[in-house]
mmCIF file of C-alpha atoms and ligand atoms in Angstrom:
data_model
loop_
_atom_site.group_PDB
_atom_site.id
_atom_site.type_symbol
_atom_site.label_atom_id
_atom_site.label_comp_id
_atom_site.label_asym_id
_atom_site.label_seq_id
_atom_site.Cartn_x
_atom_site.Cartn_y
_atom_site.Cartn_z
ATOM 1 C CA UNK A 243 0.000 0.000 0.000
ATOM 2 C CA UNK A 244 1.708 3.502 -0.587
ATOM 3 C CA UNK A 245 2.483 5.413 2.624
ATOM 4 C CA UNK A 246 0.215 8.546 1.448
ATOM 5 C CA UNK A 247 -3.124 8.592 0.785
ATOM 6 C CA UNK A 248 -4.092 10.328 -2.798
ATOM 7 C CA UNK A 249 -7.496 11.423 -3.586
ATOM 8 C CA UNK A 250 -8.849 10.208 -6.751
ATOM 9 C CA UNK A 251 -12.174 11.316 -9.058
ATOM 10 C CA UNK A 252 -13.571 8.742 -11.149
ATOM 11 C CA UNK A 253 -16.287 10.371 -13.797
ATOM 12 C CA UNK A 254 -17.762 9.544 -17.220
ATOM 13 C CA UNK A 255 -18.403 12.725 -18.826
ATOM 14 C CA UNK A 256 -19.453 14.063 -22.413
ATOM 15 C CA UNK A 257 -17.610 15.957 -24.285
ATOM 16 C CA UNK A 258 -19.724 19.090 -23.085
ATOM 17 C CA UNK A 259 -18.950 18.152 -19.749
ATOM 18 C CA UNK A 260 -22.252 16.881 -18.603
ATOM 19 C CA UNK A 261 -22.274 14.179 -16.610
ATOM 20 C CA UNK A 262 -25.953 13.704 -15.649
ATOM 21 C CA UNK A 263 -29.552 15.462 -15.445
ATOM 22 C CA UNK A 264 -29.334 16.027 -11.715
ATOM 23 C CA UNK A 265 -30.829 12.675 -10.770
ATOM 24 C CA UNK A 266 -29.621 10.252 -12.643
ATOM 25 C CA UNK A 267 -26.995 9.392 -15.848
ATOM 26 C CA UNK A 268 -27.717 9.951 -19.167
ATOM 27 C CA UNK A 269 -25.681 7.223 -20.934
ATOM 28 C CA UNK A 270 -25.884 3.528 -19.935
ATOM 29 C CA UNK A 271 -21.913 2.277 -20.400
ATOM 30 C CA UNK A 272 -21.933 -1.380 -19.227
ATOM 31 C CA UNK A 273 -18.399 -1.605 -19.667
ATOM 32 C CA UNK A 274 -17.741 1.301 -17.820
ATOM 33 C CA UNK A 275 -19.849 0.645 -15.419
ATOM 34 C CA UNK A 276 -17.665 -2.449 -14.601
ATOM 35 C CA UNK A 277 -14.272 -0.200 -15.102
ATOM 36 C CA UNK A 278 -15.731 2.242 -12.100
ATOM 37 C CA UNK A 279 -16.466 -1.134 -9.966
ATOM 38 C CA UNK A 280 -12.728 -2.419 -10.198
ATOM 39 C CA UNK A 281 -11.320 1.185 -9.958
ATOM 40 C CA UNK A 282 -13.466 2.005 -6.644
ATOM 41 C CA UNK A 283 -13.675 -1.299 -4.954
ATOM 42 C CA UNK A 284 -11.819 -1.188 -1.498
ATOM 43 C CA UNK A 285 -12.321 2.905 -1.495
ATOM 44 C CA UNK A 286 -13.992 4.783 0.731
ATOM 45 C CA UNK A 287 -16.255 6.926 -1.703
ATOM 46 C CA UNK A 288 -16.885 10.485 -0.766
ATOM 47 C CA UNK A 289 -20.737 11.588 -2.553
ATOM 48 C CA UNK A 290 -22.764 14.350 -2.730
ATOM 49 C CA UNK A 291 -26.200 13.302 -1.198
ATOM 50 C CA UNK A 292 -28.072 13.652 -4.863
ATOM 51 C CA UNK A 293 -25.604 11.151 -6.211
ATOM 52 C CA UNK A 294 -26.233 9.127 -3.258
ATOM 53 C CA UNK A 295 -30.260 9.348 -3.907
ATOM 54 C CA UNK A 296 -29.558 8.372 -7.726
ATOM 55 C CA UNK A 297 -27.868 5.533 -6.500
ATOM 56 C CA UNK A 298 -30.048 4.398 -3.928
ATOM 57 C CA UNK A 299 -27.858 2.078 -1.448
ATOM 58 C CA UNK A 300 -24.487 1.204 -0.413
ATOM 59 C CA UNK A 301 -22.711 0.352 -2.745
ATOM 60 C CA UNK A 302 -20.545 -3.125 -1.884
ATOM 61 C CA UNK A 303 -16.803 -3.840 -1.036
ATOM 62 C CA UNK A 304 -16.810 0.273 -0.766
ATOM 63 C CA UNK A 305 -17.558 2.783 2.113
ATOM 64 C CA UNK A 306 -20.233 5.272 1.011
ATOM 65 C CA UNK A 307 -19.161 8.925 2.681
ATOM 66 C CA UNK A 308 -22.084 11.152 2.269
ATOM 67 C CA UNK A 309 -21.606 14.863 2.227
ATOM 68 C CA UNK A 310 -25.277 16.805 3.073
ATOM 69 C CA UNK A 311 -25.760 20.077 4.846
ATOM 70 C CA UNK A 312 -28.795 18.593 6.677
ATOM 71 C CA UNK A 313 -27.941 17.479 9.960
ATOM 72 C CA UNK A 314 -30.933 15.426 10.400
ATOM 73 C CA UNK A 315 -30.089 13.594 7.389
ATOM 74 C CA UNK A 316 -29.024 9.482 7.806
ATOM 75 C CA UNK A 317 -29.639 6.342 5.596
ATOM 76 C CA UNK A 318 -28.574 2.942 6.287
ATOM 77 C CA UNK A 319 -24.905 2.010 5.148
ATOM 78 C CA UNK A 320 -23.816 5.649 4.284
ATOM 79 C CA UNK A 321 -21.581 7.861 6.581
ATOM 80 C CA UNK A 322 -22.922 11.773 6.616
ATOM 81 C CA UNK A 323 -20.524 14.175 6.654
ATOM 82 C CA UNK A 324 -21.485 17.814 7.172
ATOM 83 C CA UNK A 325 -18.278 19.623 4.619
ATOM 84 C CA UNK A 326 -15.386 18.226 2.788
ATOM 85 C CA UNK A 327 -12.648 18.115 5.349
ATOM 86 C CA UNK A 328 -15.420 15.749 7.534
ATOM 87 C CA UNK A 329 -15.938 13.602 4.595
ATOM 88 C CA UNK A 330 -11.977 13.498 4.159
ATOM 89 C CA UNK A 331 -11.195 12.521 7.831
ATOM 90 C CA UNK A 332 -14.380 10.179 7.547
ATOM 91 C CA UNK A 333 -12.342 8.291 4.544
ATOM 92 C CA UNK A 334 -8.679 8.155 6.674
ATOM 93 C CA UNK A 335 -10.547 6.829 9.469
ATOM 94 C CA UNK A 336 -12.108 3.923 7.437
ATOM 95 C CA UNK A 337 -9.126 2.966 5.758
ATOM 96 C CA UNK A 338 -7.275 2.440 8.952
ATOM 97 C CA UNK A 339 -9.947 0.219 10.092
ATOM 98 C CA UNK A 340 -10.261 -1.333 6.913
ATOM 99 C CA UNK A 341 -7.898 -4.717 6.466
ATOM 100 C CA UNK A 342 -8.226 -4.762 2.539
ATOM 101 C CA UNK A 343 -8.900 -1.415 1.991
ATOM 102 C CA UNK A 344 -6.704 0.441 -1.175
ATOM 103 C CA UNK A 345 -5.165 3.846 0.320
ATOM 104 C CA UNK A 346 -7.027 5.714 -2.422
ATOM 105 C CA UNK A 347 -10.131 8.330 -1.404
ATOM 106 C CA UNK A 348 -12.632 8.093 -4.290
ATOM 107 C CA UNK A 349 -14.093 12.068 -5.039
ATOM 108 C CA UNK A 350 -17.147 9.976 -6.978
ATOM 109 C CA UNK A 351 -19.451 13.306 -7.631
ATOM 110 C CA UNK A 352 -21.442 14.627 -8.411
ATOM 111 C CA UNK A 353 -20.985 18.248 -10.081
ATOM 112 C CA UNK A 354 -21.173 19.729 -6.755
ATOM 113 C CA UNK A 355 -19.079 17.578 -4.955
ATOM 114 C CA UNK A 356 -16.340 17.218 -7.958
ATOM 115 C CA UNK A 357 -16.266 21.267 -7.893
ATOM 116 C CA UNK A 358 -15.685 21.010 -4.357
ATOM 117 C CA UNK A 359 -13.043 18.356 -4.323
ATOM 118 C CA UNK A 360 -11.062 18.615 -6.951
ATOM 119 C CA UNK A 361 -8.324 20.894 -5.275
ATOM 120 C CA UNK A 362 -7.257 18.255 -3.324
ATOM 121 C CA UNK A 363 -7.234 15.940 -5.999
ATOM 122 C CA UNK A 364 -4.064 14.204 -7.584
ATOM 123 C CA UNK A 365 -5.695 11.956 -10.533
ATOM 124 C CA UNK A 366 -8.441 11.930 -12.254
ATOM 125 C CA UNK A 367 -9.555 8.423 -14.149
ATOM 126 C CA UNK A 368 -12.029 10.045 -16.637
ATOM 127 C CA UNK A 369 -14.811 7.967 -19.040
ATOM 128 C CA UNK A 370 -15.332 10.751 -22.370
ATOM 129 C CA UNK A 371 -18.283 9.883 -23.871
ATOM 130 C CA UNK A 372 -18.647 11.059 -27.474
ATOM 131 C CA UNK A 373 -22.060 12.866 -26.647
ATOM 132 C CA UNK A 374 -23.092 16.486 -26.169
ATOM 133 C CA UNK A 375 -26.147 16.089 -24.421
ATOM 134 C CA UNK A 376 -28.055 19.184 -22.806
ATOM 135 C CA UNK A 377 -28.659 17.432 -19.745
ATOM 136 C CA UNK A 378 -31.797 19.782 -18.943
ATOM 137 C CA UNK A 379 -32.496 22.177 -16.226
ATOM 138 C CA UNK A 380 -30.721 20.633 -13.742
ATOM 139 C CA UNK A 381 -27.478 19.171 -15.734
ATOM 140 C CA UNK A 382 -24.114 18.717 -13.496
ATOM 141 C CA UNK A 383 -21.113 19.054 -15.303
ATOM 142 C CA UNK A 384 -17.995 18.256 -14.110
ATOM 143 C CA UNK A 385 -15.810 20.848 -13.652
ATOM 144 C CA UNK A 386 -13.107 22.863 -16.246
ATOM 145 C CA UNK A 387 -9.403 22.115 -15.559
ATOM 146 C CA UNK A 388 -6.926 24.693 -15.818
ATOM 147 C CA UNK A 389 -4.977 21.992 -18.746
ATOM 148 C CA UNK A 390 -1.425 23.448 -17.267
ATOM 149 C CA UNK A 391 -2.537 21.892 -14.094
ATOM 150 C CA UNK A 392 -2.596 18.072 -15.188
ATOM 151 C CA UNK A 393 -0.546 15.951 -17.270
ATOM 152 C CA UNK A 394 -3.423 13.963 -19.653
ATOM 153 C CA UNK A 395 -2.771 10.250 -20.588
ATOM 154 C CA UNK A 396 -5.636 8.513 -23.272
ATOM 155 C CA UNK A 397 -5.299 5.062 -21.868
ATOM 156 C CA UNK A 398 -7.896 3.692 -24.760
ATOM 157 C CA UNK A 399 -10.168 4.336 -27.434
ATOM 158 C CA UNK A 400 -13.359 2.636 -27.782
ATOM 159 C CA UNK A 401 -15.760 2.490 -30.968
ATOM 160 C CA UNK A 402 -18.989 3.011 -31.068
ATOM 161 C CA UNK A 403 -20.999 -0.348 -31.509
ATOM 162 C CA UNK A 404 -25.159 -0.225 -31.887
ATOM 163 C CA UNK A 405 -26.760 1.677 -29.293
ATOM 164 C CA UNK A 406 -23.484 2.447 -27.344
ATOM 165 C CA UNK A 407 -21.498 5.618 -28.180
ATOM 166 C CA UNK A 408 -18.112 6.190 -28.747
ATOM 167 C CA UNK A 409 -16.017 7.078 -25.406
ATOM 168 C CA UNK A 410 -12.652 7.240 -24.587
ATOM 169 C CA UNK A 411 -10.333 6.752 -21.373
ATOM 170 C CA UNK A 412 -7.988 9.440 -20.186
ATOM 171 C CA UNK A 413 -5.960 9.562 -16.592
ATOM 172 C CA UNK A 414 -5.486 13.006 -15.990
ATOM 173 C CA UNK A 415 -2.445 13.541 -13.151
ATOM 174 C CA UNK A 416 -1.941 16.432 -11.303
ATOM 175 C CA UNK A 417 1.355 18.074 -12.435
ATOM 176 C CA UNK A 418 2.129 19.161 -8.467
ATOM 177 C CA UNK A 419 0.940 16.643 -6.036
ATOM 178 C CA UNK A 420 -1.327 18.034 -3.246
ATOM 179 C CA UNK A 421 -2.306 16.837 -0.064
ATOM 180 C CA UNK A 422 -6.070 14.683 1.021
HETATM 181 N N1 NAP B 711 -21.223 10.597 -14.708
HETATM 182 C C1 NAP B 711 -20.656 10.456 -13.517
HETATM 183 O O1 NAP B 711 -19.519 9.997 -13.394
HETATM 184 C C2 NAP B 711 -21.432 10.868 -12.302
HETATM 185 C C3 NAP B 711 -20.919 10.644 -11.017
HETATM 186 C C4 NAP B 711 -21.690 11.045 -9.916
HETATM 187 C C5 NAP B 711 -22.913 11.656 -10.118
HETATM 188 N N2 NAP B 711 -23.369 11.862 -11.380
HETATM 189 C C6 NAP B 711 -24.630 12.556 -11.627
HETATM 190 O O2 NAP B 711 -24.528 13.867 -11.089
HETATM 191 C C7 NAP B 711 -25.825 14.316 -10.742
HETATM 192 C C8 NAP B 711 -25.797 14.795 -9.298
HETATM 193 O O3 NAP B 711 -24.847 15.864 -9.188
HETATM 194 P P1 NAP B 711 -25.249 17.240 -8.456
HETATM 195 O O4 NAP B 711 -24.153 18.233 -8.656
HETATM 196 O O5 NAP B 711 -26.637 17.618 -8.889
HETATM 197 O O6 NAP B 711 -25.381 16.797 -6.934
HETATM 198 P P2 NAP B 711 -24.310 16.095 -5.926
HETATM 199 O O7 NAP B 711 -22.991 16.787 -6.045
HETATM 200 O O8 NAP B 711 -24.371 14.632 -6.090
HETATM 201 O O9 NAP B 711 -24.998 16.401 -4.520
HETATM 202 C C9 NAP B 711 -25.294 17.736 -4.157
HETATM 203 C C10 NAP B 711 -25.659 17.755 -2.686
HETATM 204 O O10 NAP B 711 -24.499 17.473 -1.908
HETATM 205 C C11 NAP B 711 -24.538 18.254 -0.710
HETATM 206 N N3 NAP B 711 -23.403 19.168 -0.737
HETATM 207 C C12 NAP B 711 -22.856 19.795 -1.802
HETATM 208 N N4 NAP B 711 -21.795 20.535 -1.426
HETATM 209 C C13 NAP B 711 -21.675 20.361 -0.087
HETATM 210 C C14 NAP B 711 -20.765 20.874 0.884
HETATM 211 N N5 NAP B 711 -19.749 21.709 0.527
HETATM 212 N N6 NAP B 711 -20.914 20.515 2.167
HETATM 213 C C15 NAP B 711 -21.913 19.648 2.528
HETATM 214 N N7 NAP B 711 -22.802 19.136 1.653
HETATM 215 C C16 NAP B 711 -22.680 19.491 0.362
HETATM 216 C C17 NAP B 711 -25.885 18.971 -0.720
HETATM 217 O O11 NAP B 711 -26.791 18.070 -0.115
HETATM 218 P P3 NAP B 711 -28.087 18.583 0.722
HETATM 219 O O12 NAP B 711 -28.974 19.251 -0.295
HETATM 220 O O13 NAP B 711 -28.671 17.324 1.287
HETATM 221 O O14 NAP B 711 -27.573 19.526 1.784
HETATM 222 C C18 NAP B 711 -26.165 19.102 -2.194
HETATM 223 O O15 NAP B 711 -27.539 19.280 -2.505
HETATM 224 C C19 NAP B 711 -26.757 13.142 -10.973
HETATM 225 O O16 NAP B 711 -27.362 13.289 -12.261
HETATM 226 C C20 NAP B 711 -25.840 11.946 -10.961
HETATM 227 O O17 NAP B 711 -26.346 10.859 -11.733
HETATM 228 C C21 NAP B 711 -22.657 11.475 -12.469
#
């Protein structure tokens, strides 16, 4: 395991940035739904409470970190945390109690928790989908990067085939490491 913890965002995005409506995902990616199960699995996941709603439960093998302003606010398997730092410590502490956990804190969205996150993140593993979609009134996008910031690797190329788009996979590394 490496001796520091890095915080990682895994996101499938379009092109335009969107990555879903508010309450759900646009797209439906089998294969990258299986990619974001092997890169997550043994994380502690740190959510924003309407990805946790589009989700719907715990998801397994993983620690589910849920950030919400409501205080009153608690579901069964998820961990509330009231601001980012909370949902940070909340990660550290379940890794050290963890015996197969990966030392790797999953910033897994959505557009408010990405914007919120991403400062004190030093990779991003990023799904492109070859869509524009508008996303409607209450689209989250993931956020702009300032491009000197990262150092952008496409790790593969997929056609599209029938219903499924085209998408591609890029690793996007923080040029100067920072601190989770
Ligand atoms: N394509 C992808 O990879 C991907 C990944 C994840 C999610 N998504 C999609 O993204 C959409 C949801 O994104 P979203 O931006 O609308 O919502 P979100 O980021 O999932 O959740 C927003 C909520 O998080 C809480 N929150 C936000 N900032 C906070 C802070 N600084 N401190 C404490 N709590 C905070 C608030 O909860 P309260 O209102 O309870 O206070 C806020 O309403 C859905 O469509 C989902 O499917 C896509």
């Amino acid at each position: 395991m490496p001796a520091t913890t890095e915080m990682v965002a895994v996101v499938a995005m379009a092109k335009n940035r969107v990555i879903g409506d508010g309450s759900g995902l646009i797209w439906h990616l089998p294969a990258d739904l299986k990619r974001v199960r092997s890169l997550t699995m043994g994380c502690p996941l740190i959510m924003g409470r309407k990805t946790w709603d589009s989700i719907g439960r715990p998801l397994p093998g993983r620690a589910s970190i849920v950030m919400t302003r409501d205080e009153s606010w608690a579901a069964e398997g998820a961990v509330r945390a009231a601001d980012l730092d909370t949902a940070i410590a909340r990660a550290h502490d379940w890794i050290a109690a963890t015996p197969d956990a990966r030392n790797e804190i999953i910033l897994f969205g959505g557009g408010q928790i990405y914007m919120t996150g991403l400062a004190r993140t030093n990779r991003i593993e990023a799904t492109v989908i070859d869509l524009a979609p508008d996303g409607g009134p209450q689209a989250a996008l993931f956020p702009e990067l300032r491009s000197a910031d990262w150092t952008r690797n496409i790790l593969e190329d997929v056609a599209a085939d029938g219903d499924v788009p085209a998408y591609r996979y890029e690793r996007l590394t923080r040029k100067t490491a920072v601190q989770v």
